[in-house]
Amino acid sequence: MKDIYQRKIDYLRLSLTDRCQLRCHYCMPDEGVEWTPLDQLLSFAEIKSIVQTFAELGVSKLKLTGGEPLLRPNIVTLISELKAIKGIEEVTLTTNGVQLAEMIDELVEAGLDGVNISLDTLDENRYTLLTRRNKLDAVLTGLERAIKSKIKQVKINCVLAEEINKDEILAIAQLAKNSRVHVRFIEYMPIGAPKPLTPISEEYVRQLLSQHYGPVKPYDIKLGNGPARYDEIAGFQGKIGFISAVSHHFCDTCNRVRITSDGFLKTCLYFNKGVDIKSAIKAGNLQECILEALQQKPKQHRFSSNDEYGSREKKSMVQIGG
Ligand code: SAM
Ligand code: SF4
């Protein structure tokens, strides 16, 4: 399926819940988030019907997100059912990693192809300040178990910002040297944070890495679903990726749409536009509704613009799914 700018859409990010055990500063406020009532979350039957319809339209890659997707009861069963849908080639998950250690084996058994673990700091105090919860040990154990498990791909998502982790870039990159993980440095996006953070450029990171580890060379083989650009460094087991949505926007190759946990189809992270997909299921016109929404997919986001565009997204990242 293609949008009006001829971009091929083959990747769906689906949020399973807007709840989370952590409270990362850049993603959500500590208090005051209104959770979606549980009975308004998409049911498994609705999720399967949505994924089936997207698969018929050409989507082959699915990312489960949240909130924290591992908090959704029976997610293991859901994954095996989604993997069985014709046309779905890859089901992956992005998680804070808190419950990963105890779940990784059954997730792999269910057919999960890859896991992205969010990890912005290796320092316990800093982690606790950033996420407002003391869970670093559990996350590191989850990461270790994922690396040792049979899962095909393990990635670390690290949001970089001056205020968070500028002095830890090398330590975090080192994880890709010592183990089979790809480390992706994500530029902070101005969604959800009460006060803006100062991004760190990928050029700065590359220079720092090359000073310490030698040449950092572009790695042209595709490693994931989306916009990350990867580099390789001799002696590293994993690659180093960059997702710089603001400074190096990749809108012209955007291949994705998103569905929130309460069933709102978003065609761009930045804008609040979209359609209520639950009503479409009830009305029996899901496919038409998706195709119509796709025609509205904007050409590009406006993160770097200072104007107050009327339909700028006001939801927190936790409510959207990242
Ligand atoms: N709880 C899961 C996790 O942390 O991976 C899944 C949901 S989380 C919203 C998905 C991703 O969005 C995480 O990697 C997180 O670091 C990222 N994220 C959240 N807020 C962000 C922001 N303002 N800018 C850039 N990335 C953000
Ligand atoms: Fe939770 Fe993930 Fe948002 Fe952190 S980034 S608050 S772990 S949803």
mmCIF file of C-alpha atoms and ligand atoms in Angstrom:
data_model
loop_
_atom_site.group_PDB
_atom_site.id
_atom_site.type_symbol
_atom_site.label_atom_id
_atom_site.label_comp_id
_atom_site.label_asym_id
_atom_site.label_seq_id
_atom_site.Cartn_x
_atom_site.Cartn_y
_atom_site.Cartn_z
ATOM 1 C CA MET A 1 0.000 0.000 0.000
ATOM 2 C CA LYS A 2 1.262 3.454 -0.914
ATOM 3 C CA ASP A 3 0.389 6.930 0.272
ATOM 4 C CA ILE A 4 -0.133 9.920 -2.000
ATOM 5 C CA TYR A 5 3.612 10.663 -1.948
ATOM 6 C CA GLN A 6 4.280 7.140 -3.239
ATOM 7 C CA ARG A 7 5.796 6.004 0.052
ATOM 8 C CA LYS A 8 5.368 2.279 0.562
ATOM 9 C CA ILE A 9 3.742 1.584 3.938
ATOM 10 C CA ASP A 10 4.735 -1.831 5.246
ATOM 11 C CA TYR A 11 5.308 -1.236 8.950
ATOM 12 C CA LEU A 12 2.747 -0.927 11.742
ATOM 13 C CA ARG A 13 3.517 0.168 15.304
ATOM 14 C CA LEU A 14 0.758 -1.028 17.581
ATOM 15 C CA SER A 15 0.415 0.036 21.200
ATOM 16 C CA LEU A 16 -0.973 -2.607 23.553
ATOM 17 C CA THR A 17 -1.428 -0.408 26.614
ATOM 18 C CA ASP A 18 -0.791 3.150 27.730
ATOM 19 C CA ARG A 19 0.269 2.014 31.201
ATOM 20 C CA CYS A 20 3.874 1.778 32.345
ATOM 21 C CA GLN A 21 5.777 0.984 35.557
ATOM 22 C CA LEU A 22 8.334 3.707 34.791
ATOM 23 C CA ARG A 23 7.889 7.441 34.397
ATOM 24 C CA CYS A 24 10.672 8.509 32.033
ATOM 25 C CA HIS A 25 10.903 12.299 32.116
ATOM 26 C CA TYR A 26 11.039 12.696 28.336
ATOM 27 C CA CYS A 27 8.025 10.446 27.788
ATOM 28 C CA MET A 28 5.427 11.322 30.407
ATOM 29 C CA PRO A 29 4.754 13.418 33.499
ATOM 30 C CA ASP A 30 4.995 11.825 36.953
ATOM 31 C CA GLU A 31 1.351 12.449 37.688
ATOM 32 C CA GLY A 32 -1.770 13.524 35.925
ATOM 33 C CA VAL A 33 -1.758 11.127 32.963
ATOM 34 C CA GLU A 34 -5.274 9.866 32.415
ATOM 35 C CA TRP A 35 -5.085 6.149 31.695
ATOM 36 C CA THR A 36 -7.421 4.682 29.161
ATOM 37 C CA PRO A 37 -10.059 2.627 31.012
ATOM 38 C CA LEU A 38 -9.193 -1.045 30.522
ATOM 39 C CA ASP A 39 -12.445 -1.793 28.746
ATOM 40 C CA GLN A 40 -11.577 0.813 26.116
ATOM 41 C CA LEU A 41 -8.269 -0.788 25.139
ATOM 42 C CA LEU A 42 -8.336 -2.644 21.850
ATOM 43 C CA SER A 43 -9.347 -6.235 22.564
ATOM 44 C CA PHE A 44 -7.262 -9.112 21.201
ATOM 45 C CA ALA A 45 -10.021 -9.815 18.666
ATOM 46 C CA GLU A 46 -9.868 -6.202 17.463
ATOM 47 C CA ILE A 47 -6.056 -6.260 17.348
ATOM 48 C CA LYS A 48 -6.057 -9.426 15.272
ATOM 49 C CA SER A 49 -8.637 -8.029 12.893
ATOM 50 C CA ILE A 50 -6.597 -4.817 12.494
ATOM 51 C CA VAL A 51 -3.339 -6.676 11.867
ATOM 52 C CA GLN A 52 -5.042 -9.042 9.428
ATOM 53 C CA THR A 53 -6.423 -6.098 7.455
ATOM 54 C CA PHE A 54 -3.062 -4.312 7.414
ATOM 55 C CA ALA A 55 -1.400 -7.538 6.292
ATOM 56 C CA GLU A 56 -3.865 -7.796 3.397
ATOM 57 C CA LEU A 57 -2.876 -4.243 2.464
ATOM 58 C CA GLY A 58 0.826 -5.108 2.412
ATOM 59 C CA VAL A 59 2.085 -4.510 5.944
ATOM 60 C CA SER A 60 4.573 -7.238 6.832
ATOM 61 C CA LYS A 61 6.361 -5.841 9.903
ATOM 62 C CA LEU A 62 4.738 -5.276 13.245
ATOM 63 C CA LYS A 63 6.171 -3.575 16.335
ATOM 64 C CA LEU A 64 4.355 -3.988 19.641
ATOM 65 C CA THR A 65 4.808 -1.012 21.907
ATOM 66 C CA GLY A 66 3.105 0.918 24.693
ATOM 67 C CA GLY A 67 3.231 2.194 27.468
ATOM 68 C CA GLU A 68 4.950 -0.968 28.497
ATOM 69 C CA PRO A 69 3.707 -3.788 26.247
ATOM 70 C CA LEU A 70 4.845 -6.563 28.600
ATOM 71 C CA LEU A 71 2.259 -5.300 31.111
ATOM 72 C CA ARG A 72 -0.528 -6.420 28.794
ATOM 73 C CA PRO A 73 -1.868 -9.729 30.162
ATOM 74 C CA ASN A 74 -1.508 -12.703 27.800
ATOM 75 C CA ILE A 75 0.839 -10.905 25.418
ATOM 76 C CA VAL A 76 2.636 -14.198 24.734
ATOM 77 C CA THR A 77 -0.530 -15.767 23.319
ATOM 78 C CA LEU A 78 -1.228 -12.631 21.323
ATOM 79 C CA ILE A 79 2.243 -12.723 19.751
ATOM 80 C CA SER A 80 1.836 -16.306 18.596
ATOM 81 C CA GLU A 81 -1.550 -15.440 17.075
ATOM 82 C CA LEU A 82 -0.202 -12.360 15.316
ATOM 83 C CA LYS A 83 2.751 -14.317 13.960
ATOM 84 C CA ALA A 84 0.309 -16.793 12.430
ATOM 85 C CA ILE A 85 -1.393 -14.095 10.340
ATOM 86 C CA LYS A 86 -0.612 -14.551 6.654
ATOM 87 C CA GLY A 87 1.673 -11.810 5.386
ATOM 88 C CA ILE A 88 3.120 -10.866 8.776
ATOM 89 C CA GLU A 89 6.791 -11.693 8.486
ATOM 90 C CA GLU A 90 8.201 -10.058 11.566
ATOM 91 C CA VAL A 91 6.847 -9.279 15.026
ATOM 92 C CA THR A 92 9.109 -7.301 17.330
ATOM 93 C CA LEU A 93 8.670 -5.515 20.617
ATOM 94 C CA THR A 94 9.981 -2.400 22.274
ATOM 95 C CA THR A 95 10.175 -2.637 26.050
ATOM 96 C CA ASN A 96 11.656 -0.934 29.077
ATOM 97 C CA GLY A 97 13.049 -4.381 29.937
ATOM 98 C CA VAL A 98 11.817 -4.447 33.536
ATOM 99 C CA GLN A 99 10.006 -7.796 33.117
ATOM 100 C CA LEU A 100 12.065 -9.144 30.270
ATOM 101 C CA ALA A 101 14.242 -11.562 32.219
ATOM 102 C CA GLU A 102 11.301 -13.730 33.259
ATOM 103 C CA MET A 103 9.472 -13.468 29.924
ATOM 104 C CA ILE A 104 12.103 -13.672 27.190
ATOM 105 C CA ASP A 105 12.030 -17.448 26.690
ATOM 106 C CA GLU A 106 8.262 -17.675 26.282
ATOM 107 C CA LEU A 107 8.282 -14.621 24.019
ATOM 108 C CA VAL A 108 10.837 -16.293 21.745
ATOM 109 C CA GLU A 109 8.847 -19.516 21.859
ATOM 110 C CA ALA A 110 5.772 -17.562 20.734
ATOM 111 C CA GLY A 111 7.687 -16.338 17.693
ATOM 112 C CA LEU A 112 8.969 -12.901 18.699
ATOM 113 C CA ASP A 113 11.677 -11.951 16.209
ATOM 114 C CA GLY A 114 13.407 -9.125 17.989
ATOM 115 C CA VAL A 115 13.422 -6.987 21.071
ATOM 116 C CA ASN A 116 14.357 -3.333 21.558
ATOM 117 C CA ILE A 117 15.273 -2.466 25.124
ATOM 118 C CA SER A 118 15.195 1.148 26.233
ATOM 119 C CA LEU A 119 18.285 1.999 28.252
ATOM 120 C CA ASP A 120 19.598 5.539 28.568
ATOM 121 C CA THR A 121 22.077 5.210 31.408
ATOM 122 C CA LEU A 122 24.103 2.537 33.194
ATOM 123 C CA ASP A 123 24.248 4.527 36.403
ATOM 124 C CA GLU A 124 21.719 3.449 39.018
ATOM 125 C CA ASN A 125 21.122 6.853 40.590
ATOM 126 C CA ARG A 126 20.767 8.501 37.235
ATOM 127 C CA TYR A 127 18.412 5.767 36.018
ATOM 128 C CA THR A 128 16.243 6.242 39.088
ATOM 129 C CA LEU A 129 16.123 9.997 38.553
ATOM 130 C CA LEU A 130 15.363 9.653 34.853
ATOM 131 C CA THR A 131 12.665 6.992 35.123
ATOM 132 C CA ARG A 132 11.512 7.963 38.619
ATOM 133 C CA ARG A 133 11.761 4.269 39.560
ATOM 134 C CA ASN A 134 14.677 2.110 40.732
ATOM 135 C CA LYS A 135 14.666 -0.719 38.184
ATOM 136 C CA LEU A 136 18.076 -0.664 36.511
ATOM 137 C CA ASP A 137 19.144 -4.051 37.899
ATOM 138 C CA ALA A 138 16.054 -5.750 36.497
ATOM 139 C CA VAL A 139 16.602 -4.123 33.088
ATOM 140 C CA LEU A 140 20.257 -5.169 32.933
ATOM 141 C CA THR A 141 19.304 -8.730 33.853
ATOM 142 C CA GLY A 142 16.639 -8.639 31.129
ATOM 143 C CA LEU A 143 19.214 -7.433 28.616
ATOM 144 C CA GLU A 144 21.651 -10.167 29.586
ATOM 145 C CA ARG A 145 18.981 -12.877 29.281
ATOM 146 C CA ALA A 146 17.835 -11.530 25.932
ATOM 147 C CA ILE A 147 21.401 -11.678 24.620
ATOM 148 C CA LYS A 148 21.726 -15.276 25.803
ATOM 149 C CA SER A 149 18.293 -16.271 24.488
ATOM 150 C CA LYS A 150 17.480 -17.529 21.004
ATOM 151 C CA ILE A 151 15.923 -14.246 19.923
ATOM 152 C CA LYS A 152 17.196 -13.158 16.514
ATOM 153 C CA GLN A 153 17.867 -9.535 17.266
ATOM 154 C CA VAL A 154 18.499 -7.443 20.366
ATOM 155 C CA LYS A 155 18.713 -3.668 20.156
ATOM 156 C CA ILE A 156 19.194 -0.980 22.745
ATOM 157 C CA ASN A 157 17.279 2.269 22.346
ATOM 158 C CA CYS A 158 19.136 5.081 24.047
ATOM 159 C CA VAL A 159 17.657 8.579 24.036
ATOM 160 C CA LEU A 160 20.581 10.983 24.045
ATOM 161 C CA ALA A 161 20.431 14.433 25.582
ATOM 162 C CA GLU A 162 22.926 16.787 27.204
ATOM 163 C CA GLU A 163 20.952 16.694 30.434
ATOM 164 C CA ILE A 164 20.874 12.886 30.611
ATOM 165 C CA ASN A 165 23.873 10.977 29.361
ATOM 166 C CA LYS A 166 26.465 12.901 27.344
ATOM 167 C CA ASP A 167 29.232 11.411 29.500
ATOM 168 C CA GLU A 168 27.980 7.833 28.973
ATOM 169 C CA ILE A 169 28.021 7.630 25.184
ATOM 170 C CA LEU A 170 31.165 5.481 25.101
ATOM 171 C CA ALA A 171 30.021 3.190 27.914
ATOM 172 C CA ILE A 172 26.684 2.568 26.211
ATOM 173 C CA ALA A 173 28.258 2.097 22.761
ATOM 174 C CA GLN A 174 30.644 -0.399 24.374
ATOM 175 C CA LEU A 175 27.668 -2.750 24.859
ATOM 176 C CA ALA A 176 27.695 -3.278 21.076
ATOM 177 C CA LYS A 177 31.391 -4.053 21.209
ATOM 178 C CA ASN A 178 31.108 -6.732 23.842
ATOM 179 C CA SER A 179 27.858 -8.450 22.893
ATOM 180 C CA ARG A 180 25.477 -9.141 20.017
ATOM 181 C CA VAL A 181 23.400 -5.999 20.495
ATOM 182 C CA HIS A 182 22.894 -3.064 18.206
ATOM 183 C CA VAL A 183 22.940 0.234 20.086
ATOM 184 C CA ARG A 184 20.724 2.951 18.630
ATOM 185 C CA PHE A 185 21.120 6.529 19.733
ATOM 186 C CA ILE A 186 17.784 8.289 19.482
ATOM 187 C CA GLU A 187 17.460 12.009 19.237
ATOM 188 C CA TYR A 188 15.107 13.427 21.805
ATOM 189 C CA MET A 189 11.818 14.490 20.202
ATOM 190 C CA PRO A 190 9.770 17.340 21.630
ATOM 191 C CA ILE A 191 6.745 15.210 22.503
ATOM 192 C CA GLY A 192 5.663 14.458 26.025
ATOM 193 C CA ALA A 193 8.465 16.098 27.999
ATOM 194 C CA PRO A 194 7.435 18.899 30.324
ATOM 195 C CA LYS A 195 10.577 20.826 29.451
ATOM 196 C CA PRO A 196 12.651 20.382 26.307
ATOM 197 C CA LEU A 197 15.959 18.529 26.436
ATOM 198 C CA THR A 198 19.087 19.470 24.525
ATOM 199 C CA PRO A 199 19.800 16.940 21.782
ATOM 200 C CA ILE A 200 23.288 15.608 21.013
ATOM 201 C CA SER A 201 24.083 15.408 17.315
ATOM 202 C CA GLU A 202 24.959 12.149 15.614
ATOM 203 C CA GLU A 203 28.005 13.883 14.127
ATOM 204 C CA TYR A 204 29.296 14.504 17.663
ATOM 205 C CA VAL A 205 28.724 10.878 18.625
ATOM 206 C CA ARG A 206 30.453 9.544 15.498
ATOM 207 C CA GLN A 207 33.465 11.740 16.115
ATOM 208 C CA LEU A 208 33.686 10.632 19.722
ATOM 209 C CA LEU A 209 33.410 6.976 18.747
ATOM 210 C CA SER A 210 36.026 7.270 16.028
ATOM 211 C CA GLN A 211 38.467 8.932 18.433
ATOM 212 C CA HIS A 212 38.176 5.964 20.767
ATOM 213 C CA TYR A 213 37.524 2.985 18.537
ATOM 214 C CA GLY A 214 38.867 3.903 15.117
ATOM 215 C CA PRO A 215 36.973 4.461 11.863
ATOM 216 C CA VAL A 216 33.173 4.515 12.035
ATOM 217 C CA LYS A 217 31.895 3.376 8.644
ATOM 218 C CA PRO A 218 28.370 3.420 7.229
ATOM 219 C CA TYR A 219 26.766 -0.013 7.291
ATOM 220 C CA ASP A 220 24.407 -0.254 4.353
ATOM 221 C CA ILE A 221 22.585 -3.511 5.050
ATOM 222 C CA LYS A 222 19.096 -2.931 6.450
ATOM 223 C CA LEU A 223 18.784 -4.029 10.069
ATOM 224 C CA GLY A 224 15.290 -3.094 11.067
ATOM 225 C CA ASN A 225 11.892 -1.775 10.108
ATOM 226 C CA GLY A 226 12.509 1.863 9.996
ATOM 227 C CA PRO A 227 14.594 4.936 9.855
ATOM 228 C CA ALA A 228 17.737 4.045 11.838
ATOM 229 C CA ARG A 229 20.995 4.544 9.951
ATOM 230 C CA TYR A 230 23.697 2.156 11.054
ATOM 231 C CA ASP A 231 27.474 2.361 11.281
ATOM 232 C CA GLU A 232 30.014 -0.352 11.876
ATOM 233 C CA ILE A 233 33.219 -0.256 13.869
ATOM 234 C CA ALA A 234 35.932 -2.894 13.547
ATOM 235 C CA GLY A 235 35.914 -5.201 16.568
ATOM 236 C CA PHE A 236 32.294 -4.489 17.469
ATOM 237 C CA GLN A 237 29.828 -7.411 17.484
ATOM 238 C CA GLY A 238 26.830 -5.127 17.033
ATOM 239 C CA LYS A 239 26.256 -1.982 14.988
ATOM 240 C CA ILE A 240 25.712 1.592 16.121
ATOM 241 C CA GLY A 241 22.493 3.168 14.877
ATOM 242 C CA PHE A 242 21.159 6.700 14.822
ATOM 243 C CA ILE A 243 17.546 7.806 14.765
ATOM 244 C CA SER A 244 17.589 11.553 14.402
ATOM 245 C CA ALA A 245 14.011 12.439 13.600
ATOM 246 C CA VAL A 246 14.434 16.164 14.160
ATOM 247 C CA SER A 247 17.851 17.056 12.759
ATOM 248 C CA HIS A 248 17.934 14.488 9.928
ATOM 249 C CA HIS A 249 14.294 13.891 9.266
ATOM 250 C CA PHE A 250 13.518 10.806 7.219
ATOM 251 C CA CYS A 251 9.943 11.695 6.284
ATOM 252 C CA ASP A 252 10.518 11.085 2.575
ATOM 253 C CA THR A 253 11.109 7.398 3.306
ATOM 254 C CA CYS A 254 8.593 7.025 6.143
ATOM 255 C CA ASN A 255 7.063 3.547 5.878
ATOM 256 C CA ARG A 256 4.981 3.433 9.033
ATOM 257 C CA VAL A 257 1.667 4.123 10.682
ATOM 258 C CA ARG A 258 0.747 3.868 14.354
ATOM 259 C CA ILE A 259 -2.238 2.659 16.337
ATOM 260 C CA THR A 260 -2.729 3.750 19.926
ATOM 261 C CA SER A 261 -3.920 1.299 22.553
ATOM 262 C CA ASP A 262 -7.449 2.716 22.384
ATOM 263 C CA GLY A 263 -7.618 2.304 18.631
ATOM 264 C CA PHE A 264 -6.644 5.641 17.101
ATOM 265 C CA LEU A 265 -4.807 5.312 13.795
ATOM 266 C CA LYS A 266 -2.079 7.951 13.442
ATOM 267 C CA THR A 267 -0.245 8.420 10.185
ATOM 268 C CA CYS A 268 2.410 10.781 11.609
ATOM 269 C CA LEU A 269 3.852 11.010 15.124
ATOM 270 C CA TYR A 270 3.843 14.791 15.105
ATOM 271 C CA PHE A 271 0.246 15.526 14.155
ATOM 272 C CA ASN A 272 -2.870 14.732 16.158
ATOM 273 C CA LYS A 273 -4.789 13.693 13.055
ATOM 274 C CA GLY A 274 -6.062 10.176 12.615
ATOM 275 C CA VAL A 275 -9.128 7.992 12.648
ATOM 276 C CA ASP A 276 -11.001 5.978 15.232
ATOM 277 C CA ILE A 277 -10.381 2.479 14.058
ATOM 278 C CA LYS A 278 -12.700 0.776 16.531
ATOM 279 C CA SER A 279 -15.736 2.416 14.974
ATOM 280 C CA ALA A 280 -14.507 1.244 11.573
ATOM 281 C CA ILE A 281 -14.331 -2.337 12.834
ATOM 282 C CA LYS A 282 -17.887 -2.065 14.154
ATOM 283 C CA ALA A 283 -19.077 -0.509 10.905
ATOM 284 C CA GLY A 284 -17.350 -3.236 8.877
ATOM 285 C CA ASN A 285 -15.327 -0.797 6.774
ATOM 286 C CA LEU A 286 -11.879 -1.139 8.304
ATOM 287 C CA GLN A 287 -10.002 -1.465 5.042
ATOM 288 C CA GLU A 288 -11.646 1.597 3.466
ATOM 289 C CA CYS A 289 -11.023 3.560 6.639
ATOM 290 C CA ILE A 290 -7.299 2.666 6.659
ATOM 291 C CA LEU A 291 -6.890 3.555 2.992
ATOM 292 C CA GLU A 292 -8.676 6.855 3.504
ATOM 293 C CA ALA A 293 -6.508 7.722 6.534
ATOM 294 C CA LEU A 294 -3.426 6.956 4.495
ATOM 295 C CA GLN A 295 -4.399 9.564 1.951
ATOM 296 C CA GLN A 296 -4.089 12.110 4.775
ATOM 297 C CA LYS A 297 -0.546 11.044 5.766
ATOM 298 C CA PRO A 298 1.396 14.315 5.895
ATOM 299 C CA LYS A 299 4.438 14.837 3.729
ATOM 300 C CA GLN A 300 6.620 15.540 6.748
ATOM 301 C CA HIS A 301 6.600 16.402 10.436
ATOM 302 C CA ARG A 302 7.248 19.874 11.786
ATOM 303 C CA PHE A 303 9.267 19.159 14.926
ATOM 304 C CA SER A 304 11.856 21.738 14.036
ATOM 305 C CA SER A 305 9.343 24.435 13.237
ATOM 306 C CA ASN A 306 8.475 26.993 15.897
ATOM 307 C CA ASP A 307 5.018 27.745 14.658
ATOM 308 C CA GLU A 308 1.957 26.740 16.604
ATOM 309 C CA TYR A 309 0.371 24.575 13.976
ATOM 310 C CA GLY A 310 -3.210 23.868 15.002
ATOM 311 C CA SER A 311 -3.067 20.108 14.927
ATOM 312 C CA ARG A 312 0.229 19.481 16.705
ATOM 313 C CA GLU A 313 0.044 16.322 18.859
ATOM 314 C CA LYS A 314 -0.618 17.063 22.521
ATOM 315 C CA LYS A 315 -0.499 13.484 23.796
ATOM 316 C CA SER A 316 2.520 12.139 25.703
ATOM 317 C CA MET A 317 4.749 9.575 24.016
ATOM 318 C CA VAL A 318 3.478 6.936 26.481
ATOM 319 C CA GLN A 319 -0.030 7.441 25.066
ATOM 320 C CA ILE A 320 1.146 7.128 21.482
ATOM 321 C CA GLY A 321 3.721 4.345 21.622
ATOM 322 C CA GLY A 322 6.863 6.079 20.384
HETATM 323 N N1 SAM B 1 7.948 1.283 27.299
HETATM 324 C C1 SAM B 1 8.578 0.834 26.119
HETATM 325 C C2 SAM B 1 9.986 1.352 26.019
HETATM 326 O O1 SAM B 1 10.372 2.196 26.834
HETATM 327 O O2 SAM B 1 10.704 0.901 25.126
HETATM 328 C C3 SAM B 1 7.813 1.160 24.842
HETATM 329 C C4 SAM B 1 7.186 2.525 24.730
HETATM 330 S S1 SAM B 1 8.307 3.880 24.612
HETATM 331 C C5 SAM B 1 7.177 5.229 24.389
HETATM 332 C C6 SAM B 1 9.018 3.628 23.008
HETATM 333 C C7 SAM B 1 10.308 4.380 22.759
HETATM 334 O O3 SAM B 1 10.046 5.783 22.713
HETATM 335 C C8 SAM B 1 11.376 4.187 23.828
HETATM 336 O O4 SAM B 1 12.565 3.706 23.235
HETATM 337 C C9 SAM B 1 11.589 5.581 24.395
HETATM 338 O O5 SAM B 1 12.920 5.790 24.774
HETATM 339 C C10 SAM B 1 11.173 6.451 23.234
HETATM 340 N N2 SAM B 1 10.776 7.800 23.617
HETATM 341 C C11 SAM B 1 9.857 8.168 24.535
HETATM 342 N N3 SAM B 1 9.754 9.517 24.597
HETATM 343 C C12 SAM B 1 10.635 10.012 23.688
HETATM 344 C C13 SAM B 1 11.004 11.330 23.270
HETATM 345 N N4 SAM B 1 10.427 12.422 23.792
HETATM 346 N N5 SAM B 1 11.948 11.451 22.312
HETATM 347 C C14 SAM B 1 12.531 10.363 21.752
HETATM 348 N N6 SAM B 1 12.214 9.084 22.101
HETATM 349 C C15 SAM B 1 11.285 8.919 23.062
HETATM 350 FE FE1 SF4 B 2 7.444 3.896 30.109
HETATM 351 FE FE2 SF4 B 2 8.777 3.486 27.850
HETATM 352 FE FE3 SF4 B 2 7.703 5.880 28.359
HETATM 353 FE FE4 SF4 B 2 9.761 5.102 29.797
HETATM 354 S S1 SF4 B 2 9.761 5.456 27.577
HETATM 355 S S2 SF4 B 2 7.855 5.991 30.611
HETATM 356 S S3 SF4 B 2 9.451 2.942 29.923
HETATM 357 S S4 SF4 B 2 6.587 4.016 28.038
#
